[in-house]
Amino acid sequence: MVDDSAFMRKVLETIFNADEQLTVIGHAKDGREAIALAESLKPDVITMDLNMPHMDGLQATAQIMTTNPRPIVVVSSESKEGAASTCERWNWARLILSPSRHRELIWTCKA
């Protein structure tokens, strides 16, 4: 789970913990931490925020998909210009623009 907001990490963790098939195994506050944790933890799926300090979600997703590919669900309340088309074009990730869409988020992470 990658988000620079401690509040959003807690919200997402609460959503995932409500489903017995999902387990949160790590948290990252920026893209750099996400890349390191993806390598060390090897999660089944990663949730990724877009706007973060040091390295944004699109840059981190590109790096992870190059070195350690795995499903990535981009979860953001605001869309970065071209994020959806970039994710789709490279088949990197699914973009969910509102973390309040619990069912869609859980279903997407399980898929």
mmCIF file of N, CA and C in Angstrom, residues 28-98:
data_model
loop_
_atom_site.group_PDB
_atom_site.id
_atom_site.type_symbol
_atom_site.label_atom_id
_atom_site.label_comp_id
_atom_site.label_asym_id
_atom_site.label_seq_id
_atom_site.Cartn_x
_atom_site.Cartn_y
_atom_site.Cartn_z
ATOM 1 N N ALA A 28 4.140 2.098 2.222
ATOM 2 C CA ALA A 28 5.188 2.993 1.740
ATOM 3 C C ALA A 28 4.615 4.397 1.649
ATOM 4 N N LYS A 29 5.460 5.403 1.936
ATOM 5 C CA LYS A 29 5.017 6.809 1.933
ATOM 6 C C LYS A 29 5.357 7.537 0.641
ATOM 7 N N ASP A 30 6.129 6.907 -0.225
ATOM 8 C CA ASP A 30 6.464 7.531 -1.502
ATOM 9 C C ASP A 30 6.917 6.458 -2.478
ATOM 10 N N GLY A 31 7.156 6.881 -3.710
ATOM 11 C CA GLY A 31 7.522 5.941 -4.754
ATOM 12 C C GLY A 31 8.818 5.198 -4.505
ATOM 13 N N ARG A 32 9.780 5.874 -3.919
ATOM 14 C CA ARG A 32 11.064 5.208 -3.621
ATOM 15 C C ARG A 32 10.874 4.044 -2.653
ATOM 16 N N GLU A 33 10.099 4.301 -1.581
ATOM 17 C CA GLU A 33 9.824 3.226 -0.623
ATOM 18 C C GLU A 33 9.032 2.106 -1.284
ATOM 19 N N ALA A 34 8.121 2.461 -2.188
ATOM 20 C CA ALA A 34 7.305 1.461 -2.880
ATOM 21 C C ALA A 34 8.172 0.498 -3.681
ATOM 22 N N ILE A 35 9.149 1.041 -4.392
ATOM 23 C CA ILE A 35 10.040 0.207 -5.200
ATOM 24 C C ILE A 35 10.814 -0.759 -4.307
ATOM 25 N N ALA A 36 11.347 -0.262 -3.210
ATOM 26 C CA ALA A 36 12.105 -1.112 -2.286
ATOM 27 C C ALA A 36 11.225 -2.198 -1.665
ATOM 28 N N LEU A 37 10.020 -1.816 -1.242
ATOM 29 C CA LEU A 37 9.130 -2.804 -0.618
ATOM 30 C C LEU A 37 8.605 -3.819 -1.629
ATOM 31 N N ALA A 38 8.355 -3.397 -2.851
ATOM 32 C CA ALA A 38 7.908 -4.342 -3.875
ATOM 33 C C ALA A 38 8.953 -5.428 -4.083
ATOM 34 N N GLU A 39 10.217 -5.020 -4.053
ATOM 35 C CA GLU A 39 11.308 -5.979 -4.222
ATOM 36 C C GLU A 39 11.445 -6.908 -3.017
ATOM 37 N N SER A 40 11.374 -6.362 -1.819
ATOM 38 C CA SER A 40 11.604 -7.184 -0.627
ATOM 39 C C SER A 40 10.380 -7.999 -0.198
ATOM 40 N N LEU A 41 9.177 -7.436 -0.329
ATOM 41 C CA LEU A 41 7.972 -8.134 0.146
ATOM 42 C C LEU A 41 7.294 -8.983 -0.926
ATOM 43 N N LYS A 42 7.489 -8.634 -2.185
ATOM 44 C CA LYS A 42 6.879 -9.340 -3.310
ATOM 45 C C LYS A 42 5.365 -9.541 -3.114
ATOM 46 N N PRO A 43 4.632 -8.430 -2.967
ATOM 47 C CA PRO A 43 3.184 -8.552 -2.741
ATOM 48 C C PRO A 43 2.459 -9.062 -3.982
ATOM 49 N N ASP A 44 1.266 -9.622 -3.771
ATOM 50 C CA ASP A 44 0.440 -10.087 -4.882
ATOM 51 C C ASP A 44 -0.114 -8.913 -5.678
ATOM 52 N N VAL A 45 -0.393 -7.806 -4.998
ATOM 53 C CA VAL A 45 -0.925 -6.605 -5.632
ATOM 54 C C VAL A 45 -0.457 -5.391 -4.836
ATOM 55 N N ILE A 46 -0.310 -4.258 -5.515
ATOM 56 C CA ILE A 46 0.107 -3.009 -4.865
ATOM 57 C C ILE A 46 -0.958 -1.957 -5.127
ATOM 58 N N THR A 47 -1.354 -1.209 -4.094
ATOM 59 C CA THR A 47 -2.175 -0.021 -4.317
ATOM 60 C C THR A 47 -1.221 1.164 -4.325
ATOM 61 N N MET A 48 -1.432 2.077 -5.276
ATOM 62 C CA MET A 48 -0.480 3.164 -5.491
ATOM 63 C C MET A 48 -1.203 4.499 -5.614
ATOM 64 N N ASP A 49 -0.801 5.469 -4.808
ATOM 65 C CA ASP A 49 -1.272 6.840 -4.956
ATOM 66 C C ASP A 49 -0.503 7.474 -6.120
ATOM 67 N N LEU A 50 -1.043 8.550 -6.672
ATOM 68 C CA LEU A 50 -0.361 9.223 -7.773
ATOM 69 C C LEU A 50 0.571 10.331 -7.310
ATOM 70 N N ASN A 51 0.065 11.217 -6.477
ATOM 71 C CA ASN A 51 0.806 12.423 -6.093
ATOM 72 C C ASN A 51 1.492 12.224 -4.751
ATOM 73 N N MET A 52 2.827 12.054 -4.810
ATOM 74 C CA MET A 52 3.616 11.833 -3.599
ATOM 75 C C MET A 52 4.943 12.553 -3.745
ATOM 76 N N PRO A 53 5.605 12.838 -2.621
ATOM 77 C CA PRO A 53 6.926 13.469 -2.691
ATOM 78 C C PRO A 53 7.996 12.483 -3.166
ATOM 79 N N HIS A 54 9.123 12.995 -3.548
ATOM 80 C CA HIS A 54 10.320 12.240 -3.953
ATOM 81 C C HIS A 54 10.152 11.531 -5.295
ATOM 82 N N MET A 55 9.101 10.718 -5.439
ATOM 83 C CA MET A 55 8.827 10.015 -6.686
ATOM 84 C C MET A 55 7.339 9.741 -6.742
ATOM 85 N N ASP A 56 6.675 10.177 -7.814
ATOM 86 C CA ASP A 56 5.223 10.008 -7.875
ATOM 87 C C ASP A 56 4.842 8.580 -8.255
ATOM 88 N N GLY A 57 3.550 8.318 -8.192
ATOM 89 C CA GLY A 57 3.046 6.974 -8.423
ATOM 90 C C GLY A 57 3.275 6.444 -9.822
ATOM 91 N N LEU A 58 3.198 7.311 -10.826
ATOM 92 C CA LEU A 58 3.446 6.849 -12.193
ATOM 93 C C LEU A 58 4.909 6.458 -12.398
ATOM 94 N N GLN A 59 5.827 7.246 -11.836
ATOM 95 C CA GLN A 59 7.247 6.906 -11.950
ATOM 96 C C GLN A 59 7.547 5.601 -11.210
ATOM 97 N N ALA A 60 6.986 5.457 -10.012
ATOM 98 C CA ALA A 60 7.205 4.237 -9.232
ATOM 99 C C ALA A 60 6.608 3.026 -9.943
ATOM 100 N N THR A 61 5.412 3.191 -10.512
ATOM 101 C CA THR A 61 4.775 2.097 -11.233
ATOM 102 C C THR A 61 5.633 1.669 -12.426
ATOM 103 N N ALA A 62 6.142 2.624 -13.162
ATOM 104 C CA ALA A 62 7.004 2.311 -14.305
ATOM 105 C C ALA A 62 8.225 1.515 -13.867
ATOM 106 N N GLN A 63 8.845 1.935 -12.776
ATOM 107 C CA GLN A 63 10.043 1.249 -12.273
ATOM 108 C C GLN A 63 9.705 -0.160 -11.793
ATOM 109 N N ILE A 64 8.617 -0.296 -11.035
ATOM 110 C CA ILE A 64 8.219 -1.611 -10.526
ATOM 111 C C ILE A 64 7.893 -2.548 -11.684
ATOM 112 N N MET A 65 7.185 -2.046 -12.690
ATOM 113 C CA MET A 65 6.801 -2.898 -13.812
ATOM 114 C C MET A 65 8.001 -3.279 -14.680
ATOM 115 N N THR A 66 9.071 -2.517 -14.586
ATOM 116 C CA THR A 66 10.286 -2.845 -15.319
ATOM 117 C C THR A 66 11.123 -3.883 -14.578
ATOM 118 N N THR A 67 11.238 -3.722 -13.262
ATOM 119 C CA THR A 67 12.148 -4.566 -12.492
ATOM 120 C C THR A 67 11.466 -5.679 -11.704
ATOM 121 N N ASN A 68 10.214 -5.492 -11.343
ATOM 122 C CA ASN A 68 9.547 -6.433 -10.452
ATOM 123 C C ASN A 68 8.043 -6.423 -10.753
ATOM 124 N N PRO A 69 7.623 -6.799 -11.967
ATOM 125 C CA PRO A 69 6.228 -6.614 -12.373
ATOM 126 C C PRO A 69 5.224 -7.366 -11.513
ATOM 127 N N ARG A 70 4.136 -6.655 -11.239
ATOM 128 C CA ARG A 70 3.025 -7.233 -10.482
ATOM 129 C C ARG A 70 1.811 -6.334 -10.656
ATOM 130 N N PRO A 71 0.623 -6.817 -10.360
ATOM 131 C CA PRO A 71 -0.565 -5.967 -10.499
ATOM 132 C C PRO A 71 -0.479 -4.737 -9.591
ATOM 133 N N ILE A 72 -0.829 -3.588 -10.169
ATOM 134 C CA ILE A 72 -0.843 -2.341 -9.402
ATOM 135 C C ILE A 72 -2.183 -1.667 -9.616
ATOM 136 N N VAL A 73 -2.836 -1.310 -8.514
ATOM 137 C CA VAL A 73 -4.101 -0.591 -8.552
ATOM 138 C C VAL A 73 -3.809 0.838 -8.110
ATOM 139 N N VAL A 74 -3.953 1.779 -9.039
ATOM 140 C CA VAL A 74 -3.721 3.179 -8.717
ATOM 141 C C VAL A 74 -4.984 3.715 -8.062
ATOM 142 N N VAL A 75 -4.855 4.167 -6.813
ATOM 143 C CA VAL A 75 -5.982 4.686 -6.051
ATOM 144 C C VAL A 75 -5.690 6.139 -5.730
ATOM 145 N N SER A 76 -6.514 7.028 -6.289
ATOM 146 C CA SER A 76 -6.269 8.445 -6.082
ATOM 147 C C SER A 76 -7.583 9.199 -6.149
ATOM 148 N N SER A 77 -7.690 10.236 -5.341
ATOM 149 C CA SER A 77 -8.892 11.069 -5.377
ATOM 150 C C SER A 77 -8.781 12.135 -6.445
ATOM 151 N N GLU A 78 -7.594 12.296 -7.018
ATOM 152 C CA GLU A 78 -7.428 13.247 -8.111
ATOM 153 C C GLU A 78 -6.622 12.597 -9.221
ATOM 154 N N SER A 79 -7.001 12.873 -10.437
ATOM 155 C CA SER A 79 -6.358 12.248 -11.584
ATOM 156 C C SER A 79 -5.243 13.130 -12.113
ATOM 157 N N LYS A 80 -4.099 12.577 -12.257
ATOM 158 C CA LYS A 80 -2.987 13.268 -12.893
ATOM 159 C C LYS A 80 -3.208 13.219 -14.402
ATOM 160 N N GLU A 81 -2.912 14.296 -15.075
ATOM 161 C CA GLU A 81 -3.108 14.388 -16.522
ATOM 162 C C GLU A 81 -2.543 13.157 -17.230
ATOM 163 N N GLY A 82 -3.407 12.457 -17.917
ATOM 164 C CA GLY A 82 -2.974 11.312 -18.709
ATOM 165 C C GLY A 82 -2.729 10.032 -17.936
ATOM 166 N N ALA A 83 -2.990 10.003 -16.635
ATOM 167 C CA ALA A 83 -2.683 8.814 -15.838
ATOM 168 C C ALA A 83 -3.458 7.598 -16.313
ATOM 169 N N ALA A 84 -4.740 7.768 -16.557
ATOM 170 C CA ALA A 84 -5.565 6.627 -16.973
ATOM 171 C C ALA A 84 -5.086 6.056 -18.302
ATOM 172 N N SER A 85 -4.822 6.924 -19.264
ATOM 173 C CA SER A 85 -4.392 6.428 -20.571
ATOM 174 C C SER A 85 -2.999 5.810 -20.500
ATOM 175 N N THR A 86 -2.120 6.367 -19.674
ATOM 176 C CA THR A 86 -0.782 5.792 -19.522
ATOM 177 C C THR A 86 -0.867 4.405 -18.907
ATOM 178 N N CYS A 87 -1.635 4.265 -17.843
ATOM 179 C CA CYS A 87 -1.798 2.953 -17.195
ATOM 180 C C CYS A 87 -2.392 1.945 -18.172
ATOM 181 N N GLU A 88 -3.413 2.365 -18.899
ATOM 182 C CA GLU A 88 -4.076 1.467 -19.842
ATOM 183 C C GLU A 88 -3.160 1.087 -20.995
ATOM 184 N N ARG A 89 -2.475 2.058 -21.562
ATOM 185 C CA ARG A 89 -1.615 1.808 -22.722
ATOM 186 C C ARG A 89 -0.532 0.768 -22.401
ATOM 187 N N TRP A 90 0.050 0.879 -21.240
ATOM 188 C CA TRP A 90 1.117 -0.039 -20.860
ATOM 189 C C TRP A 90 0.625 -1.233 -20.058
ATOM 190 N N ASN A 91 -0.701 -1.305 -19.866
ATOM 191 C CA ASN A 91 -1.306 -2.393 -19.095
ATOM 192 C C ASN A 91 -0.658 -2.531 -17.715
ATOM 193 N N TRP A 92 -0.333 -1.363 -17.135
ATOM 194 C CA TRP A 92 0.315 -1.357 -15.824
ATOM 195 C C TRP A 92 -0.647 -1.611 -14.691
ATOM 196 N N ALA A 93 -1.767 -0.940 -14.758
ATOM 197 C CA ALA A 93 -2.567 -0.853 -13.548
ATOM 198 C C ALA A 93 -4.015 -0.522 -13.866
ATOM 199 N N ARG A 94 -4.821 -0.661 -12.872
ATOM 200 C CA ARG A 94 -6.220 -0.230 -12.920
ATOM 201 C C ARG A 94 -6.284 1.058 -12.126
ATOM 202 N N LEU A 95 -6.972 2.052 -12.652
ATOM 203 C CA LEU A 95 -7.074 3.350 -11.985
ATOM 204 C C LEU A 95 -8.425 3.477 -11.320
ATOM 205 N N ILE A 96 -8.430 3.704 -10.007
ATOM 206 C CA ILE A 96 -9.655 3.956 -9.251
ATOM 207 C C ILE A 96 -9.513 5.353 -8.672
ATOM 208 N N LEU A 97 -10.406 6.249 -9.082
ATOM 209 C CA LEU A 97 -10.263 7.653 -8.716
ATOM 210 C C LEU A 97 -10.841 8.008 -7.365
ATOM 211 N N SER A 98 -11.509 7.091 -6.712
ATOM 212 C CA SER A 98 -12.042 7.400 -5.388
ATOM 213 C C SER A 98 -11.901 6.198 -4.480
#
